Short mmCIF file of C-alpha atoms in Angstrom, two decimals:
data_model
loop_
_atom_site.label_atom_id
_atom_site.label_comp_id
_atom_site.label_asym_id
_atom_site.label_seq_id
_atom_site.Cartn_x
_atom_site.Cartn_y
_atom_site.Cartn_z
CA MET A 18 22.96 -14.78 -27.86
CA ALA A 19 21.02 -14.57 -24.62
CA ARG A 20 21.85 -10.88 -24.44
CA VAL A 21 20.57 -10.19 -27.94
CA LYS A 22 17.40 -12.03 -27.08
CA ARG A 23 16.92 -9.90 -24.01
CA LEU A 24 17.19 -6.71 -26.07
CA GLU A 25 14.66 -7.94 -28.60
CA ARG A 26 12.34 -8.96 -25.81
CA ILE A 27 12.54 -5.48 -24.28
CA VAL A 28 11.61 -3.95 -27.63
CA ALA A 29 8.62 -6.26 -28.07
CA LEU A 30 7.51 -5.77 -24.47
CA THR A 31 7.66 -1.98 -24.85
CA LYS A 32 5.67 -2.03 -28.07
CA GLU A 33 2.95 -4.38 -26.83
CA LEU A 34 2.44 -2.58 -23.54
CA THR A 35 2.43 0.95 -24.95
CA ASP A 36 0.14 0.00 -27.84
CA LYS A 37 -2.68 -0.82 -25.45
CA PRO A 38 -2.83 1.71 -22.63
CA PHE A 39 -4.44 0.47 -19.41
CA GLN A 40 -4.76 -3.08 -20.68
CA LEU A 41 -3.69 -5.38 -17.87
CA PHE A 42 -1.55 -8.14 -19.38
CA PRO A 43 -1.19 -11.18 -17.09
CA PHE A 44 2.49 -11.94 -16.42
CA SER A 45 1.85 -15.39 -17.85
CA TYR A 46 0.98 -13.84 -21.23
CA PHE A 47 4.50 -12.49 -21.64
CA CYS A 48 6.20 -15.44 -19.90
CA ASP A 49 4.60 -17.74 -22.46
CA LYS A 50 5.24 -15.43 -25.39
CA PHE A 51 8.92 -14.97 -24.58
CA THR A 52 9.40 -18.37 -22.87
CA VAL A 53 11.02 -16.79 -19.83
CA ALA A 54 10.57 -17.26 -16.09
CA LYS A 55 8.56 -14.75 -14.11
CA SER A 56 11.70 -13.43 -12.40
CA THR A 57 13.26 -12.64 -15.77
CA LEU A 58 10.10 -10.95 -16.97
CA SER A 59 10.02 -8.84 -13.80
CA GLU A 60 13.50 -7.55 -14.61
CA ASP A 61 12.40 -6.75 -18.15
CA VAL A 62 9.33 -4.91 -16.91
CA GLN A 63 11.54 -2.89 -14.58
CA THR A 64 13.75 -1.97 -17.53
CA VAL A 65 10.77 -0.79 -19.57
CA ARG A 66 9.55 1.22 -16.58
CA ASN A 67 12.94 2.90 -16.18
CA GLY A 68 13.32 3.63 -19.87
CA LEU A 69 9.91 5.26 -20.18
CA ALA A 70 10.34 7.22 -16.95
CA ALA A 71 13.79 8.48 -17.95
CA TYR A 72 12.40 10.15 -21.06
CA ASP A 73 8.93 11.26 -19.87
CA LEU A 74 7.18 8.67 -22.02
CA GLY A 75 4.72 7.11 -19.59
CA ILE A 76 4.25 4.86 -16.59
CA ILE A 77 4.42 1.09 -16.13
CA GLU A 78 2.20 -0.22 -13.37
CA THR A 79 2.33 -3.73 -11.95
CA VAL A 80 -0.60 -5.27 -10.14
CA ALA A 81 0.19 -8.10 -7.72
CA GLY A 82 -1.91 -11.18 -7.08
CA ALA A 83 -3.54 -13.96 -9.07
CA SER A 84 -5.49 -11.58 -11.29
CA GLY A 85 -2.54 -9.23 -11.51
CA GLY A 86 -0.25 -8.26 -14.33
CA VAL A 87 1.41 -5.31 -15.96
CA ARG A 88 0.07 -2.32 -17.83
CA PHE A 89 1.12 0.91 -19.46
CA ILE A 90 -0.40 4.29 -18.58
CA PRO A 91 0.32 7.24 -20.88
CA TYR A 92 1.86 10.05 -18.89
CA HIS A 93 3.53 13.34 -19.70
CA THR A 94 4.79 15.91 -17.22
CA ALA A 95 2.48 18.85 -16.54
CA LYS A 96 5.16 21.11 -17.99
CA SER A 97 5.25 19.21 -21.26
CA ASP A 98 1.43 19.17 -21.52
CA ASN A 99 1.24 22.89 -20.76
CA GLN A 100 3.78 23.59 -23.46
CA PHE A 101 1.90 21.47 -25.99
CA LEU A 102 -1.37 23.27 -25.25
CA GLY A 103 0.36 26.66 -25.33
CA GLU A 104 1.75 25.99 -28.79
CA LEU A 105 -1.66 24.85 -29.97
CA CYS A 106 -3.16 28.15 -28.74
CA GLU A 107 -0.58 30.08 -30.74
CA ARG A 108 -1.78 28.30 -33.85
CA LEU A 109 -5.45 28.80 -32.96
CA ASN A 110 -4.94 32.51 -32.30
CA SER A 111 -3.86 33.12 -35.90
CA PRO A 112 -6.06 35.84 -37.51
CA ASP A 113 -6.65 33.79 -40.68
CA ARG A 114 -8.72 31.31 -38.64
CA VAL A 115 -11.48 33.81 -37.88
CA LEU A 116 -14.67 33.06 -39.79
CA PRO A 117 -17.85 35.12 -40.17
CA GLY A 118 -19.85 35.09 -36.94
CA GLY A 119 -16.68 34.98 -34.85
CA MET A 120 -16.25 31.24 -35.36
CA ILE A 121 -12.76 29.78 -35.51
CA TYR A 122 -11.57 27.27 -38.09
CA MET A 123 -9.92 24.36 -36.31
CA ASN A 124 -10.67 21.26 -38.39
CA ASP A 125 -7.04 20.95 -39.49
CA LEU A 126 -6.00 20.61 -35.84
CA ILE A 127 -8.73 18.36 -34.43
CA LEU A 128 -8.47 16.03 -37.44
CA ASN A 129 -4.69 15.74 -37.20
CA PRO A 130 -4.07 12.28 -35.72
CA GLN A 131 -0.90 13.18 -33.78
CA ILE A 132 -2.42 16.31 -32.24
CA VAL A 133 -5.71 14.69 -31.32
CA SER A 134 -3.95 11.63 -29.86
CA ARG A 135 -1.99 13.84 -27.52
CA LEU A 136 -5.12 15.82 -26.56
CA GLY A 137 -6.86 12.55 -25.72
CA GLU A 138 -3.94 11.56 -23.49
CA ILE A 139 -4.00 14.90 -21.70
CA ILE A 140 -7.73 14.59 -21.02
CA MET A 141 -7.14 11.06 -19.73
CA GLN A 142 -4.34 12.17 -17.47
CA ARG A 143 -6.30 15.11 -16.08
CA SER A 144 -9.46 13.10 -15.41
CA ILE A 145 -8.00 9.73 -14.47
CA GLU A 146 -9.44 9.87 -10.95
CA LEU A 147 -12.96 9.94 -12.42
CA LYS A 148 -12.48 6.29 -13.47
CA PRO A 149 -14.81 6.42 -16.49
CA GLN A 150 -15.91 3.19 -18.16
CA TYR A 151 -17.20 4.86 -21.34
CA ILE A 152 -16.49 7.99 -23.34
CA MET A 153 -19.62 9.62 -24.73
CA THR A 154 -19.71 12.25 -27.45
CA VAL A 155 -22.10 13.60 -30.05
CA GLU A 156 -21.59 13.79 -33.78
CA THR A 157 -19.61 15.24 -35.46
CA LYS A 158 -16.61 17.20 -34.36
CA GLY A 159 -16.33 15.63 -30.91
CA ILE A 160 -15.68 12.19 -32.41
CA PRO A 161 -11.92 12.39 -33.09
CA LEU A 162 -11.17 13.76 -29.61
CA GLY A 163 -13.57 11.31 -27.97
CA LEU A 164 -11.97 8.38 -29.75
CA SER A 165 -8.48 9.52 -28.74
CA ALA A 166 -9.50 9.81 -25.10
CA ALA A 167 -11.16 6.39 -25.33
CA LYS A 168 -7.92 4.98 -26.73
CA ALA A 169 -5.87 6.56 -23.94
CA PHE A 170 -8.21 5.09 -21.30
CA ASN A 171 -8.66 1.84 -23.26
CA ILE A 172 -12.44 2.07 -22.89
CA PRO A 173 -15.19 2.08 -25.53
CA MET A 174 -16.80 5.20 -26.93
CA VAL A 175 -20.50 5.74 -27.52
CA MET A 176 -21.87 8.36 -29.84
CA ALA A 177 -25.12 10.29 -29.73
CA ARG A 178 -26.72 11.24 -33.03
CA LYS A 179 -28.59 14.39 -33.94
CA GLU A 180 -31.42 12.11 -35.09
CA ALA A 181 -32.15 8.42 -34.51
CA ARG A 182 -30.85 6.10 -37.25
CA ILE A 183 -32.31 2.81 -38.31
CA THR A 184 -28.80 1.38 -38.48
CA GLU A 185 -28.44 1.75 -34.75
CA GLY A 186 -31.58 0.03 -33.52
CA PRO A 187 -33.93 1.13 -30.73
CA ALA A 188 -32.84 4.49 -29.39
CA VAL A 189 -33.59 6.85 -26.55
CA SER A 190 -34.12 10.46 -27.64
CA ILE A 191 -34.25 13.76 -25.80
CA SER A 192 -34.98 17.32 -26.82
CA TYR A 193 -32.82 20.13 -25.55
CA LEU A 194 -32.46 23.85 -25.89
CA SER A 195 -29.21 24.90 -27.54
CA GLY A 196 -27.76 27.38 -25.05
CA SER A 197 -26.51 29.91 -27.57
CA THR A 198 -28.97 29.67 -30.48
CA LYS A 199 -32.03 29.02 -28.27
CA LYS A 200 -33.25 26.46 -30.78
CA ILE A 201 -34.93 23.22 -29.77
CA GLN A 202 -32.78 20.34 -30.91
CA SER A 203 -32.87 16.61 -30.37
CA MET A 204 -30.34 13.87 -29.99
CA SER A 205 -30.52 10.15 -29.52
CA LEU A 206 -28.46 7.23 -28.32
CA PRO A 207 -28.90 3.53 -29.18
CA LYS A 208 -30.44 1.77 -26.19
CA LYS A 209 -27.82 -0.93 -26.16
CA ALA A 210 -24.90 1.51 -26.24
CA LEU A 211 -24.54 2.02 -22.48
CA PRO A 212 -25.16 -0.53 -19.73
CA HIS A 213 -27.09 0.55 -16.65
CA GLY A 214 -24.89 2.25 -14.07
CA ALA A 215 -21.94 2.75 -16.43
CA ARG A 216 -19.56 5.59 -15.48
CA VAL A 217 -19.48 8.00 -18.42
CA LEU A 218 -17.11 10.83 -19.30
CA VAL A 219 -18.74 13.27 -21.74
CA ILE A 220 -16.40 14.83 -24.31
CA ASP A 221 -17.03 17.46 -26.98
CA ASP A 222 -14.96 19.83 -29.08
CA PHE A 223 -16.49 23.16 -28.08
CA MET A 224 -18.88 24.57 -25.49
CA ARG A 225 -20.41 27.99 -25.29
CA ALA A 226 -23.48 27.96 -23.03
CA GLY A 227 -23.41 24.21 -22.49
CA GLY A 228 -26.76 23.22 -24.01
CA THR A 229 -25.31 20.33 -25.99
CA ALA A 230 -23.13 19.11 -23.12
CA ASN A 231 -26.12 19.26 -20.79
CA GLY A 232 -28.19 17.35 -23.35
CA LEU A 233 -25.54 14.63 -23.48
CA CYS A 234 -25.65 14.34 -19.69
CA GLU A 235 -29.44 14.06 -19.71
CA LEU A 236 -29.30 11.44 -22.43
CA ALA A 237 -26.75 9.38 -20.50
CA GLU A 238 -28.84 9.56 -17.36
CA GLU A 239 -31.97 8.69 -19.34
CA VAL A 240 -30.44 5.30 -20.18
CA GLY A 241 -29.40 4.79 -16.55
CA ALA A 242 -25.72 5.70 -16.84
CA GLU A 243 -23.82 7.94 -14.44
CA VAL A 244 -22.02 11.00 -15.82
CA VAL A 245 -18.74 11.36 -13.92
CA GLY A 246 -17.44 14.38 -15.83
CA VAL A 247 -17.66 16.70 -18.82
CA TYR A 248 -14.47 17.57 -20.72
CA LEU A 249 -14.20 20.01 -23.62
CA PHE A 250 -11.41 20.81 -26.02
CA ILE A 251 -12.35 24.51 -25.90
CA ALA A 252 -14.83 26.19 -23.56
CA ALA A 253 -15.87 29.81 -24.09
CA LYS A 254 -15.43 32.09 -21.09
CA ASP A 255 -18.80 33.73 -21.81
CA PRO A 256 -21.48 33.19 -20.78
CA ALA A 257 -20.02 32.60 -17.33
CA LYS A 258 -23.13 30.71 -16.27
CA LYS A 259 -23.22 27.37 -18.10
CA LEU A 260 -26.03 24.88 -18.38
CA VAL A 261 -23.79 22.11 -17.01
CA ARG A 262 -22.93 22.14 -13.32
CA GLU A 263 -19.33 21.08 -13.64
CA TYR A 264 -16.93 20.82 -16.53
CA ALA A 265 -13.29 21.15 -17.47
CA SER A 266 -11.61 22.15 -20.70
CA LEU A 267 -8.14 21.99 -22.20
CA LEU A 268 -8.40 25.51 -23.62
CA THR A 269 -10.49 28.59 -22.87
CA LEU A 270 -11.77 31.02 -25.49
CA ARG A 271 -11.63 34.40 -23.80
CA GLY A 272 -12.71 36.38 -26.82
CA VAL A 273 -12.70 36.83 -30.56
CA ASP A 274 -13.03 40.08 -32.47
CA GLU A 275 -14.39 39.59 -35.93
CA THR A 276 -13.27 43.00 -37.16
CA SER A 277 -9.67 42.96 -36.00
CA LYS A 278 -9.47 39.16 -36.36
CA ALA A 279 -8.02 38.96 -32.86
CA VAL A 280 -8.52 35.59 -31.17
CA ASP A 281 -7.73 35.03 -27.51
CA ILE A 282 -7.54 31.35 -26.64
CA VAL A 283 -5.46 30.31 -23.64
CA PRO A 284 -4.41 26.90 -22.29
CA GLU A 285 -5.66 25.56 -18.98
CA MET A 286 -2.35 25.07 -17.20
CA LEU A 287 -1.80 22.46 -14.54
CA MET B 30 25.93 1.45 -15.87
CA ALA B 31 26.48 1.87 -19.59
CA ARG B 32 24.54 -1.34 -20.16
CA VAL B 33 21.57 -0.15 -18.14
CA LYS B 34 21.59 3.07 -20.09
CA ARG B 35 21.54 1.19 -23.35
CA LEU B 36 18.46 -0.77 -22.28
CA GLU B 37 16.63 2.38 -21.26
CA ARG B 38 17.57 4.00 -24.54
CA ILE B 39 16.17 1.05 -26.48
CA VAL B 40 12.88 1.36 -24.60
CA ALA B 41 12.61 5.09 -25.29
CA LEU B 42 13.61 4.65 -28.93
CA THR B 43 10.97 1.95 -29.42
CA LYS B 44 8.25 4.06 -27.84
CA GLU B 45 9.04 7.25 -29.74
CA LEU B 46 9.32 5.56 -33.11
CA THR B 47 6.21 3.39 -32.79
CA ASP B 48 4.11 6.26 -31.43
CA LYS B 49 4.45 8.16 -34.68
CA PRO B 50 4.17 5.82 -37.65
CA PHE B 51 5.86 7.02 -40.84
CA GLN B 52 7.39 10.04 -39.15
CA LEU B 53 10.98 10.31 -40.34
CA PHE B 54 13.14 11.19 -37.33
CA PRO B 55 16.57 12.58 -38.30
CA PHE B 56 19.37 10.51 -36.73
CA SER B 57 20.58 13.71 -35.10
CA TYR B 58 17.30 13.97 -33.16
CA PHE B 59 18.01 10.76 -31.28
CA CYS B 60 21.80 11.30 -31.12
CA ASP B 61 21.15 14.60 -29.33
CA LYS B 62 18.39 13.21 -27.15
CA PHE B 63 20.44 10.24 -25.96
CA THR B 64 23.86 11.93 -26.31
CA VAL B 65 25.27 9.03 -28.30
CA ALA B 66 27.32 8.79 -31.48
CA LYS B 67 25.65 7.89 -34.74
CA SER B 68 27.32 4.47 -34.78
CA THR B 69 25.82 3.66 -31.38
CA LEU B 70 22.41 4.84 -32.47
CA SER B 71 22.64 2.67 -35.59
CA GLU B 72 23.17 -0.38 -33.38
CA ASP B 73 20.19 0.61 -31.27
CA VAL B 74 18.01 1.07 -34.33
CA GLN B 75 19.05 -2.38 -35.53
CA THR B 76 18.03 -3.81 -32.16
CA VAL B 77 14.60 -2.19 -32.35
CA ARG B 78 14.21 -3.49 -35.89
CA ASN B 79 15.07 -7.04 -34.83
CA GLY B 80 12.83 -6.94 -31.77
CA LEU B 81 9.79 -5.75 -33.71
CA ALA B 82 10.42 -8.18 -36.57
CA ALA B 83 10.86 -11.15 -34.23
CA TYR B 84 7.36 -10.68 -32.81
CA ASP B 85 5.45 -9.43 -35.88
CA LEU B 86 5.11 -5.92 -34.46
CA GLY B 87 6.15 -3.74 -37.38
CA ILE B 88 9.00 -2.53 -39.55
CA ILE B 89 11.85 -0.08 -38.96
CA GLU B 90 13.03 1.69 -42.09
CA THR B 91 16.18 3.76 -42.36
CA VAL B 92 16.63 6.38 -45.04
CA ALA B 93 20.21 7.30 -45.93
CA GLY B 94 21.51 10.73 -46.84
CA ALA B 95 21.46 14.25 -45.46
CA SER B 96 17.66 14.39 -45.23
CA GLY B 97 17.52 10.79 -44.02
CA GLY B 98 16.58 9.24 -40.73
CA VAL B 99 14.61 6.42 -39.21
CA ARG B 100 10.92 5.64 -39.09
CA PHE B 101 8.45 3.02 -37.96
CA ILE B 102 5.88 1.43 -40.27
CA PRO B 103 3.07 -0.61 -38.69
CA TYR B 104 3.06 -4.09 -40.14
CA HIS B 105 1.33 -7.35 -39.36
CA THR B 106 1.60 -10.58 -41.31
CA ALA B 107 -1.21 -11.28 -43.77
CA LYS B 108 -2.07 -14.34 -41.69
CA SER B 109 -2.49 -12.29 -38.53
CA ASP B 110 -4.61 -9.67 -40.33
CA ASN B 111 -6.78 -12.36 -41.91
CA GLN B 112 -7.34 -13.93 -38.53
CA PHE B 113 -8.26 -10.58 -36.97
CA LEU B 114 -10.79 -9.86 -39.72
CA GLY B 115 -12.17 -13.40 -39.51
CA GLU B 116 -12.82 -13.05 -35.79
CA LEU B 117 -14.48 -9.70 -36.38
CA CYS B 118 -16.82 -11.34 -38.93
CA GLU B 119 -17.80 -13.96 -36.38
CA ARG B 120 -18.90 -11.17 -34.07
CA LEU B 121 -20.69 -9.30 -36.86
CA ASN B 122 -22.54 -12.42 -37.97
CA SER B 123 -24.28 -12.74 -34.61
CA PRO B 124 -28.10 -12.84 -35.07
CA ASP B 125 -28.71 -10.26 -32.32
CA ARG B 126 -27.08 -7.60 -34.51
CA VAL B 127 -29.80 -7.71 -37.17
CA LEU B 128 -32.00 -4.63 -37.13
CA PRO B 129 -35.24 -3.89 -38.97
CA GLY B 130 -34.58 -3.28 -42.67
CA GLY B 131 -31.73 -5.79 -42.67
CA MET B 132 -29.29 -3.31 -41.17
CA ILE B 133 -26.54 -4.55 -38.86
CA TYR B 134 -25.61 -2.97 -35.54
CA MET B 135 -21.87 -2.40 -35.46
CA ASN B 136 -21.31 0.77 -33.44
CA ASP B 137 -19.76 -1.16 -30.56
CA LEU B 138 -17.06 -2.45 -32.91
CA ILE B 139 -16.26 0.64 -34.99
CA LEU B 140 -16.17 2.81 -31.85
CA ASN B 141 -13.85 0.45 -29.98
CA PRO B 142 -10.45 2.15 -30.07
CA GLN B 143 -8.36 -1.04 -30.17
CA ILE B 144 -10.42 -2.60 -32.96
CA VAL B 145 -10.59 0.52 -35.08
CA SER B 146 -6.85 1.19 -34.64
CA ARG B 147 -6.06 -2.22 -36.02
CA LEU B 148 -8.51 -1.78 -38.90
CA GLY B 149 -6.81 1.51 -39.77
CA GLU B 150 -3.43 -0.24 -39.81
CA ILE B 151 -4.74 -2.99 -42.08
CA ILE B 152 -6.13 -0.43 -44.54
CA MET B 153 -2.79 1.39 -44.46
CA GLN B 154 -0.86 -1.79 -45.08
CA ARG B 155 -3.10 -2.90 -47.93
CA SER B 156 -3.08 0.47 -49.69
CA ILE B 157 0.42 1.68 -48.92
CA GLU B 158 1.44 1.72 -52.58
CA LEU B 159 -1.25 4.36 -53.25
CA LYS B 160 0.87 6.87 -51.30
CA PRO B 161 -2.04 9.02 -50.10
CA GLN B 162 -1.35 12.43 -48.57
CA TYR B 163 -4.82 12.84 -47.06
CA ILE B 164 -7.59 10.60 -45.76
CA MET B 165 -11.06 11.84 -46.66
CA THR B 166 -14.29 10.66 -45.09
CA VAL B 167 -17.83 11.89 -44.54
CA GLU B 168 -19.65 12.29 -41.26
CA THR B 169 -20.47 10.32 -39.18
CA LYS B 170 -19.60 6.68 -38.94
CA GLY B 171 -16.59 6.81 -41.25
CA ILE B 172 -14.75 9.17 -38.90
CA PRO B 173 -13.26 6.69 -36.40
CA LEU B 174 -11.94 4.42 -39.15
CA GLY B 175 -10.70 7.38 -41.20
CA LEU B 176 -8.85 8.80 -38.23
CA SER B 177 -7.25 5.44 -37.47
CA ALA B 178 -6.04 5.07 -41.05
CA ALA B 179 -4.76 8.66 -40.94
CA LYS B 180 -2.86 7.83 -37.76
CA ALA B 181 -1.35 4.69 -39.32
CA PHE B 182 -0.22 6.68 -42.37
CA ASN B 183 0.68 9.75 -40.27
CA ILE B 184 -1.27 12.01 -42.62
CA PRO B 185 -4.13 14.45 -41.93
CA MET B 186 -7.80 13.62 -42.35
CA VAL B 187 -10.42 15.83 -43.95
CA MET B 188 -14.11 15.41 -43.38
CA ALA B 189 -17.05 16.18 -45.64
CA ARG B 190 -20.27 17.33 -44.00
CA LYS B 191 -23.83 16.56 -44.98
CA GLU B 192 -24.41 20.32 -45.02
CA ALA B 193 -22.04 23.30 -45.02
CA ARG B 194 -21.28 24.71 -41.56
CA ILE B 195 -20.41 28.26 -40.70
CA THR B 196 -17.69 26.99 -38.38
CA GLU B 197 -15.78 25.62 -41.34
CA GLY B 198 -15.64 28.66 -43.61
CA PRO B 199 -16.13 28.78 -47.38
CA ALA B 200 -17.09 25.36 -48.67
CA VAL B 201 -17.55 23.51 -51.93
CA SER B 202 -20.80 21.55 -52.15
CA ILE B 203 -22.09 18.88 -54.47
CA SER B 204 -25.39 17.07 -54.86
CA TYR B 205 -25.45 13.34 -55.39
CA LEU B 206 -27.92 10.53 -55.76
CA SER B 207 -27.77 8.01 -52.95
CA GLY B 208 -27.33 4.71 -54.77
CA SER B 209 -29.70 2.66 -52.64
CA THR B 210 -32.38 5.13 -51.52
CA LYS B 211 -32.37 7.12 -54.79
CA LYS B 212 -32.65 10.34 -52.80
CA ILE B 213 -30.85 13.51 -53.77
CA GLN B 214 -28.39 14.39 -51.04
CA SER B 215 -25.68 16.97 -50.67
CA MET B 216 -22.32 17.16 -49.00
CA SER B 217 -19.70 19.82 -48.63
CA LEU B 218 -16.03 20.25 -47.85
CA PRO B 219 -14.27 23.37 -46.53
CA LYS B 220 -12.33 24.97 -49.39
CA LYS B 221 -9.14 25.12 -47.41
CA ALA B 222 -9.26 21.47 -46.35
CA LEU B 223 -7.42 20.00 -49.35
CA PRO B 224 -4.58 21.60 -51.33
CA HIS B 225 -4.70 21.39 -55.12
CA GLY B 226 -3.30 18.13 -56.45
CA ALA B 227 -3.33 16.35 -53.08
CA ARG B 228 -3.45 12.54 -53.25
CA VAL B 229 -6.57 11.45 -51.37
CA LEU B 230 -7.67 8.07 -50.03
CA VAL B 231 -11.45 7.99 -49.47
CA ILE B 232 -12.61 5.91 -46.48
CA ASP B 233 -16.09 5.08 -45.24
CA ASP B 234 -17.70 2.49 -42.99
CA PHE B 235 -20.18 0.91 -45.38
CA MET B 236 -21.01 0.91 -49.08
CA ARG B 237 -24.00 -0.55 -50.84
CA ALA B 238 -24.39 0.99 -54.31
CA GLY B 239 -21.58 3.48 -53.84
CA GLY B 240 -23.49 6.76 -54.14
CA THR B 241 -21.85 8.30 -51.10
CA ALA B 242 -18.37 7.07 -52.01
CA ASN B 243 -18.81 8.41 -55.52
CA GLY B 244 -20.00 11.73 -54.09
CA LEU B 245 -16.85 11.92 -51.97
CA CYS B 246 -14.72 11.33 -55.06
CA GLU B 247 -16.54 14.06 -56.98
CA LEU B 248 -16.16 16.45 -54.07
CA ALA B 249 -12.42 15.79 -53.83
CA GLU B 250 -12.00 16.32 -57.55
CA GLU B 251 -14.11 19.46 -57.37
CA VAL B 252 -11.49 21.06 -55.11
CA GLY B 253 -8.68 19.90 -57.40
CA ALA B 254 -7.49 16.87 -55.43
CA GLU B 255 -6.71 13.46 -56.90
CA VAL B 256 -8.54 10.40 -55.53
CA VAL B 257 -6.04 7.53 -55.41
CA GLY B 258 -8.36 4.97 -53.87
CA VAL B 259 -11.61 4.14 -52.07
CA TYR B 260 -11.51 1.85 -49.03
CA LEU B 261 -14.52 0.60 -47.08
CA PHE B 262 -14.86 -1.27 -43.83
CA ILE B 263 -17.74 -3.30 -45.28
CA ALA B 264 -18.94 -3.38 -48.89
CA ALA B 265 -22.17 -5.14 -49.83
CA LYS B 266 -21.87 -7.75 -52.58
CA ASP B 267 -25.12 -6.51 -54.14
CA PRO B 268 -25.63 -4.58 -56.28
CA ALA B 269 -22.64 -5.93 -58.19
CA LYS B 270 -22.47 -2.77 -60.27
CA LYS B 271 -21.26 0.08 -58.06
CA LEU B 272 -21.24 3.80 -58.74
CA VAL B 273 -17.49 3.95 -58.04
CA ARG B 274 -15.11 2.51 -60.61
CA GLU B 275 -12.68 0.94 -58.20
CA TYR B 276 -12.75 0.21 -54.50
CA ALA B 277 -11.54 -2.23 -51.90
CA SER B 278 -13.04 -3.31 -48.59
CA LEU B 279 -11.90 -5.15 -45.50
CA LEU B 280 -15.12 -7.17 -45.28
CA THR B 281 -17.88 -8.13 -47.71
CA LEU B 282 -21.54 -8.40 -46.80
CA ARG B 283 -22.83 -11.31 -48.88
CA GLY B 284 -26.32 -11.29 -47.45
CA VAL B 285 -28.58 -10.74 -44.48
CA ASP B 286 -31.94 -12.40 -43.85
CA GLU B 287 -34.16 -10.34 -41.63
CA THR B 288 -36.49 -13.23 -40.81
CA SER B 289 -33.95 -15.86 -39.85
CA LYS B 290 -31.50 -13.21 -38.58
CA ALA B 291 -28.76 -14.84 -40.62
CA VAL B 292 -25.89 -12.50 -41.48
CA ASP B 293 -23.17 -13.48 -43.93
CA ILE B 294 -20.15 -11.19 -43.70
CA VAL B 295 -16.77 -12.52 -44.81
CA PRO B 296 -13.25 -11.10 -44.58
CA GLU B 297 -11.26 -10.09 -47.64
CA MET B 298 -8.24 -12.35 -47.21
CA LEU B 299 -4.80 -11.48 -48.50
#
């Protein structure tokens, strides 16, 4: 009976930890829930750690001390991430995705919950040292990826709008020059969305010249936040000179030929 | 040694199954992965089922036959869901959320990944018998909730835009009358987003008169899809007569007083 209980406990412990990445659960939370001693729980935690590690499913971290506890951090090997991104590129490079103007149809991929969840985890893993406290994106197509990264980091997301909305209260607005179309555009963020000094990771689906990404950075700084990084799903290789100083992307668009329908998107390998 | 291996296997099995709700994994997938016989795997699956059930963490379903397998279905008790929604209402009813025009600030909640994940699971659980094949929403604020419901169902999401975009290819557009502002608006959906006859669950963050929700239904039907349901995060009690025939919501806005800053949002209990 005790053995069966241990197995069930391991299942529940795995599910609760992996459901909430980065959330630090005090040991007492699980000791109370499972009515076990701390030493027993420690063994269970070690089992979960070993099981996840054995199958490349993530990391269990324990934090010692009075305010300590245990948490799950999504993790995949670089090889597995590279392969995932490579396969995604194969799908993106399909000729039937090329639209007039050399645009590429990718809604079916960035709105697929399993794909976008994994992309969010890869961004998290590749930018973990930036220690962001908020994910920031702009409507519309950056939202699914931003939310997935926010889930992987277990931090909130904030969302800039193309125009201020009355449903979002007092807002800060900026105007910016779209890098590729050279049009003046504006975007706004609710004043209460970001606390002063918050560390912000900017995420968007696509960047060509970087006008929008740069606008997001300006907007974040305008409300007193600190931009710690800019991460794109796809960044175009051209123009080489971007309006943002630093950025990273999961994929790079090296070229698209509207006539031959040839698309050349490659993964950023680690 | 064999015992340790079993524990690790249980951990990996739990993580893989719960990561991908509704995905039917063939038994052979896990038998190969863990190099175990089917009888051993069946015992492991039973253990995962018991562990999740014991702590209200979801359901494991096995499907017999050649095309059978095992899958995870998120599940919480009605009591636990009711409590979650009740606590959310307490936060929403805070006077400092009232904005001019009687609008309510809720971005911090619907952009919080843990909250919106749970809301998506509750919508899934309460509309599971509709058997949707696609989630459909409209930019912007319905996207996080739509994506979470899509993740819980393990189905793709499609997204209508307020105007057609060249990055999304040929689109079908409709005009509709916003129920509350009485303004003519338009929205569009890429033609290739929904296959003919697809069963669609429409999701949005808020509904007053139902003009937008009704527009989404018309748009889905315009491309030959079948709307099986409409689910809102919050539906206003007034006007009682909505433009959609049938709908359900997680919460109901019974009233908001701009002067006294009193908000009255209540959960839909099951």
